[in-house]
XYZ file of C-alpha atoms in Angstrom:
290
model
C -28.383 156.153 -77.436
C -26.457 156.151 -74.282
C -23.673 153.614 -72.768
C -25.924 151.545 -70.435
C -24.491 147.536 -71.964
C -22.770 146.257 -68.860
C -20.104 143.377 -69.736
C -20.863 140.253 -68.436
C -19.147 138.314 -66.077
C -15.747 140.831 -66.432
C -13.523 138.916 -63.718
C -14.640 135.597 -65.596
C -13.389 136.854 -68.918
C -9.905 138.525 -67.770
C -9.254 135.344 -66.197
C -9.444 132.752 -69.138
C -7.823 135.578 -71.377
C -5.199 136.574 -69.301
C -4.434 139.463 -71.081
C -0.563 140.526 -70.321
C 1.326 143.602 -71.658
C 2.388 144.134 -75.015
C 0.053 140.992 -76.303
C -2.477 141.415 -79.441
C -5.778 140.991 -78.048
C -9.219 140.782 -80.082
C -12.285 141.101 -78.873
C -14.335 140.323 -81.883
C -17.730 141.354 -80.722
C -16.934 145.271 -79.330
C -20.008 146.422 -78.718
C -20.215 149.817 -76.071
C -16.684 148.754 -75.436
C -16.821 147.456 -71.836
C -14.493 143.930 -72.211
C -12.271 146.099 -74.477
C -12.008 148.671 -71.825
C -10.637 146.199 -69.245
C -8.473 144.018 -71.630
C -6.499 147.113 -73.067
C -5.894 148.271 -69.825
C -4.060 145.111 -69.323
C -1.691 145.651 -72.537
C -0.093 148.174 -71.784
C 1.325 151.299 -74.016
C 2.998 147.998 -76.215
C 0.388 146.117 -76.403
C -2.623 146.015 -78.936
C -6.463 145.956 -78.901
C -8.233 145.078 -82.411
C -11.976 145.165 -81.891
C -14.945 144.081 -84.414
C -18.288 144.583 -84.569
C -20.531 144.833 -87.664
C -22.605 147.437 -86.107
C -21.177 151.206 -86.861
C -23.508 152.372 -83.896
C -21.389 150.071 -81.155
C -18.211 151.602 -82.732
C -19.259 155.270 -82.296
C -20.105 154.078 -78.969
C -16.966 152.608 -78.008
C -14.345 154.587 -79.701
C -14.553 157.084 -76.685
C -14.008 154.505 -74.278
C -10.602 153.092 -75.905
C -9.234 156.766 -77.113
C -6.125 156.401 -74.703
C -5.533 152.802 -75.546
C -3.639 151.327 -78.582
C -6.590 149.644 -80.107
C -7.881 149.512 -83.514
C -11.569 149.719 -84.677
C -12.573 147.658 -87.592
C -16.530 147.772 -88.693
C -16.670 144.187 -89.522
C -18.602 141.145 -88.660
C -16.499 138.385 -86.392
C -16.709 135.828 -89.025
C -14.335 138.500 -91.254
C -11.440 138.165 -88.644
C -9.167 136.141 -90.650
C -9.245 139.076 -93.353
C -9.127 141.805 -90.481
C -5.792 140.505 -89.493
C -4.501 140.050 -92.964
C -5.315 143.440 -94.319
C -3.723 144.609 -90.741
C -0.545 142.609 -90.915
C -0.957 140.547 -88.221
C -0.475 136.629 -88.057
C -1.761 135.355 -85.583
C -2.729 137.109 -81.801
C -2.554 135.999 -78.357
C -6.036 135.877 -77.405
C -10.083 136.496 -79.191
C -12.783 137.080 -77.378
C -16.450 136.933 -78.961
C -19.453 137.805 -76.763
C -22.101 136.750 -78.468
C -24.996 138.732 -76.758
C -27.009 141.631 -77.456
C -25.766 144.938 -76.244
C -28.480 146.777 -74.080
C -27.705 149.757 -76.363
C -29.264 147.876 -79.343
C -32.299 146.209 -77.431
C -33.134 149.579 -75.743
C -33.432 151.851 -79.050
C -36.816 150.971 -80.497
C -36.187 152.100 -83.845
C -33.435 148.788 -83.962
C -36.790 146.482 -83.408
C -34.316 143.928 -81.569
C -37.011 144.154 -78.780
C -40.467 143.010 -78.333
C -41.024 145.274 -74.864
C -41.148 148.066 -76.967
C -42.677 149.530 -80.521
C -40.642 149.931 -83.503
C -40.304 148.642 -86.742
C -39.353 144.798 -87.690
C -35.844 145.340 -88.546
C -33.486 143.212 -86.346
C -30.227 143.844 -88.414
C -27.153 144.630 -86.592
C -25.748 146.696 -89.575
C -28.609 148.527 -91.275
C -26.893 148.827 -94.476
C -27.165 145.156 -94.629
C -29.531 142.014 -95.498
C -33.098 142.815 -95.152
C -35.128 143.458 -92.001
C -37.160 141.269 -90.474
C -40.289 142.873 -91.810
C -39.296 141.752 -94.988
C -38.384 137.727 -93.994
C -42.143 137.741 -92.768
C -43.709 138.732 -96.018
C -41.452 136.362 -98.275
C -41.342 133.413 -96.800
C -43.756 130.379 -97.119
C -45.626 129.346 -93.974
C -43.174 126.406 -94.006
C -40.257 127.924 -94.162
C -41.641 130.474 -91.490
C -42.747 127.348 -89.096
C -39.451 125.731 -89.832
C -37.421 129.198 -88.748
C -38.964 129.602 -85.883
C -38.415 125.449 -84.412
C -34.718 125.614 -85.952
C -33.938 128.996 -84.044
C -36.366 129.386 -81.342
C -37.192 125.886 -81.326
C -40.683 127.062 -80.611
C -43.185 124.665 -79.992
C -46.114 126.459 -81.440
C -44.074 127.143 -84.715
C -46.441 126.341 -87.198
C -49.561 127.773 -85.410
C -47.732 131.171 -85.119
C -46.190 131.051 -89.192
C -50.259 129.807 -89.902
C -51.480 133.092 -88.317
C -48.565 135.091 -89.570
C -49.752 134.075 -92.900
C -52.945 134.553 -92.425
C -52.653 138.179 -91.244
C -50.249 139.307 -94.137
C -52.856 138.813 -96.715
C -54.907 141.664 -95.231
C -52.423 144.181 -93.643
C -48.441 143.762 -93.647
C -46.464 143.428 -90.295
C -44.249 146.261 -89.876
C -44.241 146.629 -86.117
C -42.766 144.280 -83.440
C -46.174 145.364 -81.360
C -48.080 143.740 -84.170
C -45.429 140.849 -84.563
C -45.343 140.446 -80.297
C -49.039 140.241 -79.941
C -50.490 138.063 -82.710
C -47.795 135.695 -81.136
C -49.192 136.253 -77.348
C -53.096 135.276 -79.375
C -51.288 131.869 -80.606
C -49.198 130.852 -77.759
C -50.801 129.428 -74.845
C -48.985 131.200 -71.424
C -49.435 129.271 -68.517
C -50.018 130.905 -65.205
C -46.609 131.710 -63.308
C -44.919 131.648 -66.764
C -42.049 134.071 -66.729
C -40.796 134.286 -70.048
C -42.902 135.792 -72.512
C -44.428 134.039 -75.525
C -42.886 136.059 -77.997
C -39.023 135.183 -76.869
C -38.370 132.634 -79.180
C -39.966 133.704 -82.536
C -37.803 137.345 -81.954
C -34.574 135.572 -81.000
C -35.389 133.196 -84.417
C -35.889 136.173 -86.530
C -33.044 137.750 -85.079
C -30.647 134.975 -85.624
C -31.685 134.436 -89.631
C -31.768 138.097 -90.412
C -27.699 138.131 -89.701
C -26.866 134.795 -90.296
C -25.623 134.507 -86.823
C -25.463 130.778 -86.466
C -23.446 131.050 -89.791
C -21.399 133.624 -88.785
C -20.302 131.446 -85.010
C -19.504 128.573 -87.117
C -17.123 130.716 -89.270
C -15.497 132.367 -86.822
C -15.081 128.470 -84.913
C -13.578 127.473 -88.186
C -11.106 130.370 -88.792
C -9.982 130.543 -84.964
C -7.296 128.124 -85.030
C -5.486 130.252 -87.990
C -5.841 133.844 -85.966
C -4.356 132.824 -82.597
C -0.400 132.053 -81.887
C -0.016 128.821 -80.024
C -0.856 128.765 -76.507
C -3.127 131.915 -77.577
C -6.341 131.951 -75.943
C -10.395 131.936 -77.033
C -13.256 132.630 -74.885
C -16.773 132.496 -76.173
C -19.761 134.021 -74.778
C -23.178 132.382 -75.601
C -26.761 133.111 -74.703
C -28.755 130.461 -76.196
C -28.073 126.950 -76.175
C -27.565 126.929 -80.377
C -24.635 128.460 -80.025
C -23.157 126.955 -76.832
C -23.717 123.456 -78.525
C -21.466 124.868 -81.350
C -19.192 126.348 -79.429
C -18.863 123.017 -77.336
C -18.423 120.897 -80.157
C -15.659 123.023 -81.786
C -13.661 122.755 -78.693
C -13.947 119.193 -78.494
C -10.858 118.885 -80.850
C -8.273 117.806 -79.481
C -5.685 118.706 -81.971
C -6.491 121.863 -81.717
C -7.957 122.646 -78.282
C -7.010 122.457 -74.724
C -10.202 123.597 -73.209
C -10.098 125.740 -69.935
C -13.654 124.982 -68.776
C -14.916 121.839 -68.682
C -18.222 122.541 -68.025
C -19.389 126.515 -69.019
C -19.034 129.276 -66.449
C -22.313 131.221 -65.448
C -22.773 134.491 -63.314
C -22.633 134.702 -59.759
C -25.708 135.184 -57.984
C -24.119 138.731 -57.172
C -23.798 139.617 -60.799
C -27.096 138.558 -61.972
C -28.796 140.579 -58.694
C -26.726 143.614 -60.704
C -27.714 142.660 -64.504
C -29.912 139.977 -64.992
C -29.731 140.242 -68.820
C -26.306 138.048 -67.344
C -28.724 134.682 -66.696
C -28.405 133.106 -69.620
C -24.515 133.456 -70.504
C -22.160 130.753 -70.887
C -18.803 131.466 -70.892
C -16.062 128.746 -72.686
C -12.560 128.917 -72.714
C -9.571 126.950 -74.747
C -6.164 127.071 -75.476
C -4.227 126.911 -78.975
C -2.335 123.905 -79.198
């Protein structure tokens, strides 16, 4: 697995941060390491970089990248930050940033299963030591629940034709392969002509998002950030999906809490997207501690 994730929109993010030296910094969500990189070289030899991620394959990926910086690599989801910073000593920071997309890395390596472009097996977790794959979700669940997982989390349309078929399918052979997953969904889904996206989106960012409890995981982290950052410390939030920008959105909205920096989301210059157009569908928000 090589380094190919490129952080999105980099100015963006070191402007609502404004990372200064000898701050604590967090960027909850470290992936390769390419928003650490540029915050830590902001810090300074006093400052400090704490990254997260629950996925020991970004961390052997990134430790390279932030060997001549004073950060500190935890293997940890973000929702865990509260307890990162206590067993670390540290109160509160001055600034957390969680990008909440996929890292290239992971949705190039077939044998992750993150990626319906490619063959590999159902799995989908970001920490293979934990919760069971996808493959498994597909044979246990009901056709119901199935249906309802994929219109709660993909809000696909064709939800309970797709869990119908699933079901169907599973009583003669067991999917085990995102091929098989990807084009039983293609049979189901009607694609009309100029139709960019393809049919199987939805259902493999729904699995995704129940196999790691990642909805669950946002609204944790929401909950906890007021208690990790000093006041006037900063959070910026990247979201790819409008699930998590509505939750995102509506934890900012408190005013007791939050001053928020963008009052409508910042998206990627045309430039940027021309460069990585993985980019299109970020949202950046930003707020203040009060």
């Amino acid at each position: 697995m090589g380094a190919g994730h490129v952080p999105v929109m980099p100015a963006e993010v070191l402007a609502a941060l404004s990372p200064r030296p000898g701050q604590i910094m967090v960027d909850a969500t470290v992936g390769g390491g390419g928003h650490a990189h540029l915050i830590a070289e902001h810090l300074g030899p006093t400052g400090r970089l704490i990254g997260l991620d629950r996925d020991p394959a970004m961390l052997a990926l990134a430790r390279p990248r932030l060997m001549d910086y004073p950060a500190t690599l935890v293997e940890s989801n973000f929702d865990q930050l509260r307890g990162v910073l206590d067993q670390l000593g540290i109160e509160a920071v001055d600034g957390v940033l969680a990008d909440l997309g996929m890292s290239s890395d992971q949705l190039d390596d077939a044998e992750r299963g993150f990626s319906f472009q490619q063959t590999g097996p159902l799995d989908m977790r970001l920490n293979p030591a934990e919760d069971e794959p996808a493959s498994s979700l597909l044979k246990r669940l009901s056709e119901r629940d199935l249906a309802d997982l994929f219109w709660k989390y993909g809000e696909e349309r064709f939800s309970r034709r797709i869990a119908r078929r699933i079901v169907e399918i599973r009583r003669r052979t067991p999917l085990e392969t995102t091929e098989q997953l990807a084009e039983l969904i293609r049979r189901c889904v009607p694609r009309p002509r100029g139709r960019q996206i393809d049919p199987a989106t939805r259902v493999f960012q729904a699995l995704r998002i129940a196999v790691n409890d990642e909805l669950g995981a946002l609204e944790r982290l929401l909950a906890d950030l007021p208690s990790c950052l000093k006041s006037g410390g900063r959070a910026v939030v990247i979201s790819f999906h409008s699930l998590e920008d509505r939750r995102v959105k509506q934890a900012f909205r408190d005013r007791k809490v939050w001053q928020v920096l963008t009052k409508k989301p910042i998206q990627s210059s045309e430039d940027e997207l021309r460069r990585n157009p993985r980019a299109r569908s970020a949202k950046l928000r930003a707020a203040v501690r009060v």
